[in-house]
PDB file of C-alpha atoms and ligand atoms in Angstrom:
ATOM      1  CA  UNK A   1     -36.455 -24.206 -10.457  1.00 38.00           C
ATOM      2  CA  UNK A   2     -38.941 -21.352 -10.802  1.00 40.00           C
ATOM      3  CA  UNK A   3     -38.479 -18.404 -13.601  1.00 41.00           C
ATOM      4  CA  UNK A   4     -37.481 -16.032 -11.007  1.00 43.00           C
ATOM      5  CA  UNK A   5     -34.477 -17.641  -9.701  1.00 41.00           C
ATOM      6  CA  UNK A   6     -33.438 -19.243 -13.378  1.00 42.00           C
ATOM      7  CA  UNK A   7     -33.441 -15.483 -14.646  1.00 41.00           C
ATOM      8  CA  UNK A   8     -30.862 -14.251 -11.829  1.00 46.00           C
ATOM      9  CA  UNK A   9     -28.571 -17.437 -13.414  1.00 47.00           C
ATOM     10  CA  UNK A  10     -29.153 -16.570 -16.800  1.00 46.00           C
ATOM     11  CA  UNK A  11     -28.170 -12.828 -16.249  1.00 45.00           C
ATOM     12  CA  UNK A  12     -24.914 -13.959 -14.087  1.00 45.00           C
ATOM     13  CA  UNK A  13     -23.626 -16.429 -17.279  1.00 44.00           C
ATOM     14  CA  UNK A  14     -24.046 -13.383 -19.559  1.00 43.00           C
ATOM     15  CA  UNK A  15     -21.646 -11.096 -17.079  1.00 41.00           C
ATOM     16  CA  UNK A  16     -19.167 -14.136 -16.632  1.00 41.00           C
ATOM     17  CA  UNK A  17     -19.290 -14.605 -21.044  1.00 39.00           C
ATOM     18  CA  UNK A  18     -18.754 -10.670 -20.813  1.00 38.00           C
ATOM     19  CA  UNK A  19     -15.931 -10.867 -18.751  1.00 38.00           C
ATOM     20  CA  UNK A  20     -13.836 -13.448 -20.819  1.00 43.00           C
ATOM     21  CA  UNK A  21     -14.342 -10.940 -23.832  1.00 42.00           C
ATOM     22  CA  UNK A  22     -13.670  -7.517 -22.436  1.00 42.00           C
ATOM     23  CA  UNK A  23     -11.867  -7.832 -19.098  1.00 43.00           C
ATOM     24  CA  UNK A  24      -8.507  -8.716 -18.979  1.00 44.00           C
ATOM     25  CA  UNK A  25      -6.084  -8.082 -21.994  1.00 48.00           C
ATOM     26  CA  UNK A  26      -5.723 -11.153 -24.013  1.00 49.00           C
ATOM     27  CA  UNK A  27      -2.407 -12.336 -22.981  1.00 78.00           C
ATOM     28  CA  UNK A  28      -1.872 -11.034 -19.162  1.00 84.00           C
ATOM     29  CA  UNK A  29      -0.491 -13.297 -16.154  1.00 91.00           C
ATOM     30  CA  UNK A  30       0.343 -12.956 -12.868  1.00 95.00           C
ATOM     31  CA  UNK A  31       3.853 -12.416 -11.797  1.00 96.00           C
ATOM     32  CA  UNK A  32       4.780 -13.700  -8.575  1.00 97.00           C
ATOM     33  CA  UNK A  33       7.738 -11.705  -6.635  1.00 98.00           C
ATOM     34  CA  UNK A  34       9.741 -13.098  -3.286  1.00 98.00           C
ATOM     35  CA  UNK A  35      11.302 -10.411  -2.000  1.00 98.00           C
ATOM     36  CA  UNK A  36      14.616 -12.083   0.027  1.00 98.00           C
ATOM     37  CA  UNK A  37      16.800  -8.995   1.641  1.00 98.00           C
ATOM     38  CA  UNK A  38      20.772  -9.318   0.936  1.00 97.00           C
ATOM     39  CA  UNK A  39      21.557 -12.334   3.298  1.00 97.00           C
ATOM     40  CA  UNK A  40      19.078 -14.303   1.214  1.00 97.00           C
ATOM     41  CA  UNK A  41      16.193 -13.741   3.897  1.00 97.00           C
ATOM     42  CA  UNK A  42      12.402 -13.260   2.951  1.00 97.00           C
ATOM     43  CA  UNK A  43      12.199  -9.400   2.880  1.00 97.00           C
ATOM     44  CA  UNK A  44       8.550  -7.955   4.598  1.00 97.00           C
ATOM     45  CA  UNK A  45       7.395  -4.139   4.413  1.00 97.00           C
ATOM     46  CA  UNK A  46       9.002  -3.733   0.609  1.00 98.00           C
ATOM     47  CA  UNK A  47       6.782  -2.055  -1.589  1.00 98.00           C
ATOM     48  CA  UNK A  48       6.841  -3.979  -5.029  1.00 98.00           C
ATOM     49  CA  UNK A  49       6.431  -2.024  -8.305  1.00 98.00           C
ATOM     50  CA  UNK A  50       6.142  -3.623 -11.730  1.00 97.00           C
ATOM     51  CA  UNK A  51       6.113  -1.313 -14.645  1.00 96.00           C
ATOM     52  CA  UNK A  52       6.113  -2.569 -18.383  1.00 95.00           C
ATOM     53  CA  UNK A  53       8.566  -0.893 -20.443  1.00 93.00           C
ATOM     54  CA  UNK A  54       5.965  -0.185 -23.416  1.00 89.00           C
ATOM     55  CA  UNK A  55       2.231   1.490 -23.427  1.00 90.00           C
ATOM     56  CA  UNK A  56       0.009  -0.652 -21.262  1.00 90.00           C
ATOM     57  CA  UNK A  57      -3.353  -0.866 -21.155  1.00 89.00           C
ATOM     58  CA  UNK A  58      -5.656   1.105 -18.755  1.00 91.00           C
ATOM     59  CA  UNK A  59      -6.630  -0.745 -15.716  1.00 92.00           C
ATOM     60  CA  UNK A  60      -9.019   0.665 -12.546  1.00 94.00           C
ATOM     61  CA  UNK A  61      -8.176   2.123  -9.994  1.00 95.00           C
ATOM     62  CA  UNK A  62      -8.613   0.240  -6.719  1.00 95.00           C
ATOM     63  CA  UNK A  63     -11.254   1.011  -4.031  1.00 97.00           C
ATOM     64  CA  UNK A  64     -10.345   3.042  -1.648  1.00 98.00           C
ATOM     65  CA  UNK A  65      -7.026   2.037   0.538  1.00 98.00           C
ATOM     66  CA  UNK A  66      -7.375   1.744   3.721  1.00 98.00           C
ATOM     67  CA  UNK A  67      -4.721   3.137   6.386  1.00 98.00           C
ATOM     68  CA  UNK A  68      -6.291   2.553   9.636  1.00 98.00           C
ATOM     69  CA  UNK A  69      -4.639   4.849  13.238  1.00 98.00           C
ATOM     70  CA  UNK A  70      -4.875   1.959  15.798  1.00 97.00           C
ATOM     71  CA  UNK A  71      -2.707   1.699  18.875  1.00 97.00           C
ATOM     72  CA  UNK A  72      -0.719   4.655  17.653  1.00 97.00           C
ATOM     73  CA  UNK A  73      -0.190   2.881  14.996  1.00 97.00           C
ATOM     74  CA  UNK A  74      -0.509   2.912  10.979  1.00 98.00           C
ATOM     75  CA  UNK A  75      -1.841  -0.078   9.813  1.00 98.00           C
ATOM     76  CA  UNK A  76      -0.567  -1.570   7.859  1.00 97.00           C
ATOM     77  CA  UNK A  77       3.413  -0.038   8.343  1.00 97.00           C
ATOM     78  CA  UNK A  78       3.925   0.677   4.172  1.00 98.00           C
ATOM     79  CA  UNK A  79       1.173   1.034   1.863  1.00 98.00           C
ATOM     80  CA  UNK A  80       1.733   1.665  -2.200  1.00 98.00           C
ATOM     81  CA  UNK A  81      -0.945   2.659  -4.414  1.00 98.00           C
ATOM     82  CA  UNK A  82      -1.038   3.612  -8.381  1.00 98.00           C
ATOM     83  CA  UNK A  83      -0.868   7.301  -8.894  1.00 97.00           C
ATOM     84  CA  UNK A  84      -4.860   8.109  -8.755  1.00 97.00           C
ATOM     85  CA  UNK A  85      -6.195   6.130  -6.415  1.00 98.00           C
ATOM     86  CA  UNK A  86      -7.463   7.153  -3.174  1.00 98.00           C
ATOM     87  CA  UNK A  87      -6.161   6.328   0.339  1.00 98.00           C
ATOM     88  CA  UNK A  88      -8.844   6.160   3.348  1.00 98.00           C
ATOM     89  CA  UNK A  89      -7.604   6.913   6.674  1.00 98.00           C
ATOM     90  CA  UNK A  90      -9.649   5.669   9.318  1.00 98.00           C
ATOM     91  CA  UNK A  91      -8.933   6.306  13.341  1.00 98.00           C
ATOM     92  CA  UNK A  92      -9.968   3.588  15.542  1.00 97.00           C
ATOM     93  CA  UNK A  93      -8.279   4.583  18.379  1.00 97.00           C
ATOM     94  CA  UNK A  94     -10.149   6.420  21.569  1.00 96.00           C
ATOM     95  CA  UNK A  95      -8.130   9.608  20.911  1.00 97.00           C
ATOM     96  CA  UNK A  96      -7.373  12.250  17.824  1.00 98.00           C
ATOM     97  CA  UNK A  97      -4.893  11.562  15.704  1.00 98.00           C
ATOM     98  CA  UNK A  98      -3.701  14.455  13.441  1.00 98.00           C
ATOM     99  CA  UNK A  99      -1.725  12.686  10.247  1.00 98.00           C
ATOM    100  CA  UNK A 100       0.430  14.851   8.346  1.00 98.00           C
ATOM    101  CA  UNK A 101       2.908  14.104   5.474  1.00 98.00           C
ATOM    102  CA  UNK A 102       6.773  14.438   6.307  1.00 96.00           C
ATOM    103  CA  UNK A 103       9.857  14.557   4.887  1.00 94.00           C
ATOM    104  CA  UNK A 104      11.740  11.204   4.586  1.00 92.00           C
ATOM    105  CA  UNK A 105      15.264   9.292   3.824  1.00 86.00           C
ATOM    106  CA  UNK A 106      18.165   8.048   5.826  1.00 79.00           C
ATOM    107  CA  UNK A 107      18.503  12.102   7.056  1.00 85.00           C
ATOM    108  CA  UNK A 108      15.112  13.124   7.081  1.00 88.00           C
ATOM    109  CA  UNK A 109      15.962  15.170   4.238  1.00 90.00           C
ATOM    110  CA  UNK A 110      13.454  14.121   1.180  1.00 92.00           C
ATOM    111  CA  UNK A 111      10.406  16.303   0.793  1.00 96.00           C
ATOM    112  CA  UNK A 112       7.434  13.980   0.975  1.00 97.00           C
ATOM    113  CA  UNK A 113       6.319  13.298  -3.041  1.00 97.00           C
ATOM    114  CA  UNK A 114       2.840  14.852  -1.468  1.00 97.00           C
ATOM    115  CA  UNK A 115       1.754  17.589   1.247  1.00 97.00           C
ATOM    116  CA  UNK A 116      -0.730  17.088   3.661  1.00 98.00           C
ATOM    117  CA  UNK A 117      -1.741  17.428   6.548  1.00 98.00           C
ATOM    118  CA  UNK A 118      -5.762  16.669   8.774  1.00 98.00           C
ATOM    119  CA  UNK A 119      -6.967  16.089  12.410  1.00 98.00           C
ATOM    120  CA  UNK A 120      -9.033  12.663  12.431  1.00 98.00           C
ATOM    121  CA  UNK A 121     -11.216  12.746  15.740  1.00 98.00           C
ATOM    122  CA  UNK A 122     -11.165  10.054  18.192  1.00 98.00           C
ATOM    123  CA  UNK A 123     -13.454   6.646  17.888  1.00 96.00           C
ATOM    124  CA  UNK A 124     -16.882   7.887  19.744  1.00 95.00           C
ATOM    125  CA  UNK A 125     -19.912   5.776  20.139  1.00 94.00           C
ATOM    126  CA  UNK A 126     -18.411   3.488  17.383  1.00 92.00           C
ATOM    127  CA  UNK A 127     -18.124   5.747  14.540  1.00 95.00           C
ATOM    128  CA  UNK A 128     -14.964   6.757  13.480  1.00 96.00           C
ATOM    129  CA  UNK A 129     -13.578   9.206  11.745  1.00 97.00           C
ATOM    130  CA  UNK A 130     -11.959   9.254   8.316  1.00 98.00           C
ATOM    131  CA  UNK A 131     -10.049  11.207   5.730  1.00 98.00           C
ATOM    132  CA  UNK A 132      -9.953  10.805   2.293  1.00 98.00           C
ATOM    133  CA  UNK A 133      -6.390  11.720   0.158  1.00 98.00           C
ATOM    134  CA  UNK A 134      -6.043  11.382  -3.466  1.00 98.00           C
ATOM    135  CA  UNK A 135      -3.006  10.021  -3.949  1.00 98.00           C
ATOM    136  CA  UNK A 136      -1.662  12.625  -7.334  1.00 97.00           C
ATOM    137  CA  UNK A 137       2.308  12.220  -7.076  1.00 97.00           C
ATOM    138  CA  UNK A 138       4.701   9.523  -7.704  1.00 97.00           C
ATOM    139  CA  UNK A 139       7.115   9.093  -4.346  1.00 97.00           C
ATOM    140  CA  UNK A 140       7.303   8.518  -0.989  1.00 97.00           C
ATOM    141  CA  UNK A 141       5.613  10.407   1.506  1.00 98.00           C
ATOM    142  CA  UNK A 142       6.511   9.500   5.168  1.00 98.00           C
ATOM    143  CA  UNK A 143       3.314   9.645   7.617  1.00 98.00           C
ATOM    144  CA  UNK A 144       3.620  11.089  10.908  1.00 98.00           C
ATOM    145  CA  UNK A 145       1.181  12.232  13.769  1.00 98.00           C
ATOM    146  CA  UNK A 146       1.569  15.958  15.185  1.00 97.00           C
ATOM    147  CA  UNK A 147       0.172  14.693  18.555  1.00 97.00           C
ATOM    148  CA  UNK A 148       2.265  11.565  18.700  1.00 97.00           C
ATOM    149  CA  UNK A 149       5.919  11.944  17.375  1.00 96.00           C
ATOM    150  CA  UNK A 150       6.423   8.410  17.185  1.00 94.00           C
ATOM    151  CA  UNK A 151       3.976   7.272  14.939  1.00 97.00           C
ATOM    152  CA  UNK A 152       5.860   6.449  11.742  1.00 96.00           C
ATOM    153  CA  UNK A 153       3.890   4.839   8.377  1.00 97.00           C
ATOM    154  CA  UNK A 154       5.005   4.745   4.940  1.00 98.00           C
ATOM    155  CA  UNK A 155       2.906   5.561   1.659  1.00 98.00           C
ATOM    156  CA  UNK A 156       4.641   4.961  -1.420  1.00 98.00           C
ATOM    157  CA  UNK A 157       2.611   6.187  -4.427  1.00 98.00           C
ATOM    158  CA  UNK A 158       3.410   3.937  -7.584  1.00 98.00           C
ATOM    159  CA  UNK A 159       3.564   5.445 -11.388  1.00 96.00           C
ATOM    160  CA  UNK A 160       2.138   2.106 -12.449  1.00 96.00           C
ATOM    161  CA  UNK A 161      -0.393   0.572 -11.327  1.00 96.00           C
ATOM    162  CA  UNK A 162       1.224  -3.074 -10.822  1.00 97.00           C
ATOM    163  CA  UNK A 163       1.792  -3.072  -6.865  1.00 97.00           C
ATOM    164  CA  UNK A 164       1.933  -4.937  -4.215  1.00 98.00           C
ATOM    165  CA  UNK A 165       3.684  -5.025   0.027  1.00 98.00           C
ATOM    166  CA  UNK A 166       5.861  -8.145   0.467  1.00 98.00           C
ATOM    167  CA  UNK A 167       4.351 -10.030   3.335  1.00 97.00           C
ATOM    168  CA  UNK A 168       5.812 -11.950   6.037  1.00 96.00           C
ATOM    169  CA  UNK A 169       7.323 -14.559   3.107  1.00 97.00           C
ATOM    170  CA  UNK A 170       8.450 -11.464   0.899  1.00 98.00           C
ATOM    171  CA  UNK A 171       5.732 -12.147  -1.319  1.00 98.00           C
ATOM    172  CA  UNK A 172       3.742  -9.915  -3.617  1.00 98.00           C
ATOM    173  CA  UNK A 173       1.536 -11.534  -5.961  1.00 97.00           C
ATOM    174  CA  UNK A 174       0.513  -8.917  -9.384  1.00 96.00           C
ATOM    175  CA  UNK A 175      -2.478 -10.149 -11.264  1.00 94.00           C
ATOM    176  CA  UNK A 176      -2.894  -9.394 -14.957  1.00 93.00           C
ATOM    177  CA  UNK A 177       0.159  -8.128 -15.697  1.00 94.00           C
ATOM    178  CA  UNK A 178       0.682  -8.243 -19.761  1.00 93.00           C
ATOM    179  CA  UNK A 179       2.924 -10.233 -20.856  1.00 93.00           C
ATOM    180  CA  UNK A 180       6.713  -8.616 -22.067  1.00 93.00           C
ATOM    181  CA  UNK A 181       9.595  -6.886 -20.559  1.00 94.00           C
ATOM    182  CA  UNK A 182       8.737  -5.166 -17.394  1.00 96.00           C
ATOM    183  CA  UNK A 183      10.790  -3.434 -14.555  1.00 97.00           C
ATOM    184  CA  UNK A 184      10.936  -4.242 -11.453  1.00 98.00           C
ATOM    185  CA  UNK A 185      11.397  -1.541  -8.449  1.00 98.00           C
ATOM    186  CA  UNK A 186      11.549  -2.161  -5.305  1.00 98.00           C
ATOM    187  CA  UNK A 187      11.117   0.397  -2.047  1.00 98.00           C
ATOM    188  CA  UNK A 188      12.361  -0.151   1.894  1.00 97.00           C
ATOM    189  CA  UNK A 189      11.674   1.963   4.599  1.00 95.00           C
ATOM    190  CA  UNK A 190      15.147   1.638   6.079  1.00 94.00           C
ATOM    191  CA  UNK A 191      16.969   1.710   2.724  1.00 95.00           C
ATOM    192  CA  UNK A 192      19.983   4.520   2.687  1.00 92.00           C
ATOM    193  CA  UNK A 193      20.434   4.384  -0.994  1.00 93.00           C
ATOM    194  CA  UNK A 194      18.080   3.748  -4.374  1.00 94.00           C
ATOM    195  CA  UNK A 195      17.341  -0.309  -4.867  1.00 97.00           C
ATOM    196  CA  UNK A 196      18.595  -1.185  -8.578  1.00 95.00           C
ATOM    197  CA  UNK A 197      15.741  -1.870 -11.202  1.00 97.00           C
ATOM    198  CA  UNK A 198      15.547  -5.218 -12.657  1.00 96.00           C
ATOM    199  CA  UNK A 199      14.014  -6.145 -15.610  1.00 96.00           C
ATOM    200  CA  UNK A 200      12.097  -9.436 -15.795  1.00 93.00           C
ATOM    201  CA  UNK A 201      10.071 -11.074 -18.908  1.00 91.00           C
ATOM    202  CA  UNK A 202       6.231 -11.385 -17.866  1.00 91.00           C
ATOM    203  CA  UNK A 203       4.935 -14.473 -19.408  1.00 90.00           C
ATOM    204  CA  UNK A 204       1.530 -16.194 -18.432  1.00 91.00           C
ATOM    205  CA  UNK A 205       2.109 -16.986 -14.736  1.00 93.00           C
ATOM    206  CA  UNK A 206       5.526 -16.088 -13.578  1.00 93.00           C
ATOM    207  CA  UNK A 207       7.683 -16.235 -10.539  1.00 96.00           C
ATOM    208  CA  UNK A 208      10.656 -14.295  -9.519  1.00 96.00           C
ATOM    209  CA  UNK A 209      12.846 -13.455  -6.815  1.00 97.00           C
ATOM    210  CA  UNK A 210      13.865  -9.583  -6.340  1.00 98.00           C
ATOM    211  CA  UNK A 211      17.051  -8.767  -3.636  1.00 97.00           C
ATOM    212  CA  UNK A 212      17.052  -5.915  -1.934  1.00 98.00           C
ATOM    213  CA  UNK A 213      21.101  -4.280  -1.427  1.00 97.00           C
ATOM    214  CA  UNK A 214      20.437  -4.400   2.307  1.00 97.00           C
ATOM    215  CA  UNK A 215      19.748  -6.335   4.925  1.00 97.00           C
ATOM    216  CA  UNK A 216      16.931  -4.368   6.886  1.00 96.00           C
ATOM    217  CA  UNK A 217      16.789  -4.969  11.106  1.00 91.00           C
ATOM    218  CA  UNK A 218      13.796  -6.171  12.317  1.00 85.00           C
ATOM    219  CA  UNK A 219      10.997  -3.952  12.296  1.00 76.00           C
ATOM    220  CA  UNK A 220      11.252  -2.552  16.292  1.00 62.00           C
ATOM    221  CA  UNK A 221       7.690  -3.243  18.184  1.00 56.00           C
ATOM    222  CA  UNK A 222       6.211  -0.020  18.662  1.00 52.00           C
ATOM    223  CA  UNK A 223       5.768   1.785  21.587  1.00 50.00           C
ATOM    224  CA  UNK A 224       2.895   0.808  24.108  1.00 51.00           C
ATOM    225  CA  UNK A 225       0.074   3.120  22.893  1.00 51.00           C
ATOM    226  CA  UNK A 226      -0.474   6.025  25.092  1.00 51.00           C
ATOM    227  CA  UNK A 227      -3.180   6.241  27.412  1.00 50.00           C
ATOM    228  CA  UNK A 228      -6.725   8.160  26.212  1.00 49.00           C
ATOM    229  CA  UNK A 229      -5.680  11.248  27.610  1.00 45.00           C
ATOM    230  CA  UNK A 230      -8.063  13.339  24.972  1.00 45.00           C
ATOM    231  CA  UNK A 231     -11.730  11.622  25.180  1.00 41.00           C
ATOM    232  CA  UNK A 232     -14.539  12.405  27.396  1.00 35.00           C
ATOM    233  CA  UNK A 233     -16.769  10.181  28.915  1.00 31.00           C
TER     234      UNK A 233
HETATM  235 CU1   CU B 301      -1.564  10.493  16.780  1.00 78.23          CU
END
């Protein structure tokens, strides 16, 4: 081994030692949550919040979230991020999108927790178009397209910053959690009333299961996306 790649290996060591001293909180695990919807079926599309009932300590904010416009589609369906963070949306489809924030619920009655609204231009020559939002309010905010009514997303902007989508298995998996009482809240799309909070003990690595009061249908496919009826070639 010569000096100049043992240095490199040395300097690595010293961030790993570094990181077992300052990174995570001394006792902090990872809670595991299966989301299973009231007939006792794994539950996808639920965003999963964990909040500890005392202080907790700071943690960073994530990179920027994608939500990508493809097919006249958002991608993914329902994203949640910690109050804070920023969420990137990116158009890769060969027409404009313009995304704007609107009001949600079984009626279509909630204000979204957020107000925005920006044209993204079509994907040209490879290089797309994005805008950046700072997610600042706790809520919901339902995403919509002026140009296409029936693009539908969901952005659910978390107080805490434990969070997570249930995937195809209703799983979420929340690393480095602390350890102690937390609650639980969970968020569906199609829900018509509030989902009860449940309170779990974090400990080390954990698993739980978390029922929504529902059973939600089937997500429907989504319409076939429209033809490019706004680029020039
Ligand atoms: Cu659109």
């Amino acid at each position: 081994m010569t000096p100049s790649t043992a240095l490199p290996r040395r300097a690595a060591l010293g961030l790993i030692t570094a990181a077992l001293f300052t990174g995570a909180p001394a006792h902090a695990g990872q809670l595991q949550v299966t989301v299973l919807d009231a007939d006792g079926k794994p539950a996808p599309d639920v965003a999963v919040m964990v909040q500890p009932t005392g202080i907790w300590p700071s943690q960073p904010l994530p990179e920027p979230v994608p939500i990508v416009q493809q097919g006249s589609k958002f991608l993914p369906y329902v994203t949640v991020v910690p109050v804070g963070a920023t969420v990137r949306f990116i158009n890769r489809d060969r027409y404009d999108h313009h995304v704007r924030s609107q009001p949600g619920g079984p009626l279509g009655s909630i204000a979204p927790a957020q107000q925005f609204e920006f044209r993204l231009a079509a994907l040209r020559g490879g290089k797309e178009a994005a805008q950046d939002l700072k997610a600042e309010n706790p809520g919901v905010v339902t995403l919509g397209c002026h140009i296409h009514g029936s693009m539908r997303g969901h952005l659910v902007i978390s107080a805490s910053p434990w969070t997570g989508v249930s995937d195809e298995r209703g799983r979420v998996t929340l690393a480095n959690l602390p350890d102690g009482p937390v609650q639980l809240r969970l968020w569906h799309p199609d829900q018509l009333v509030e989902q009860p909070v449940q309170r779990v003990q974090a400990s080390g690595n954990a698993s739980v299961d978390a029922t929504l009061n529902f059973a939600p249908k089937p997500r429907r496919a989504p319409p076939a996306p429209p033809r490019d009826y706004n680029t020039t070639y």
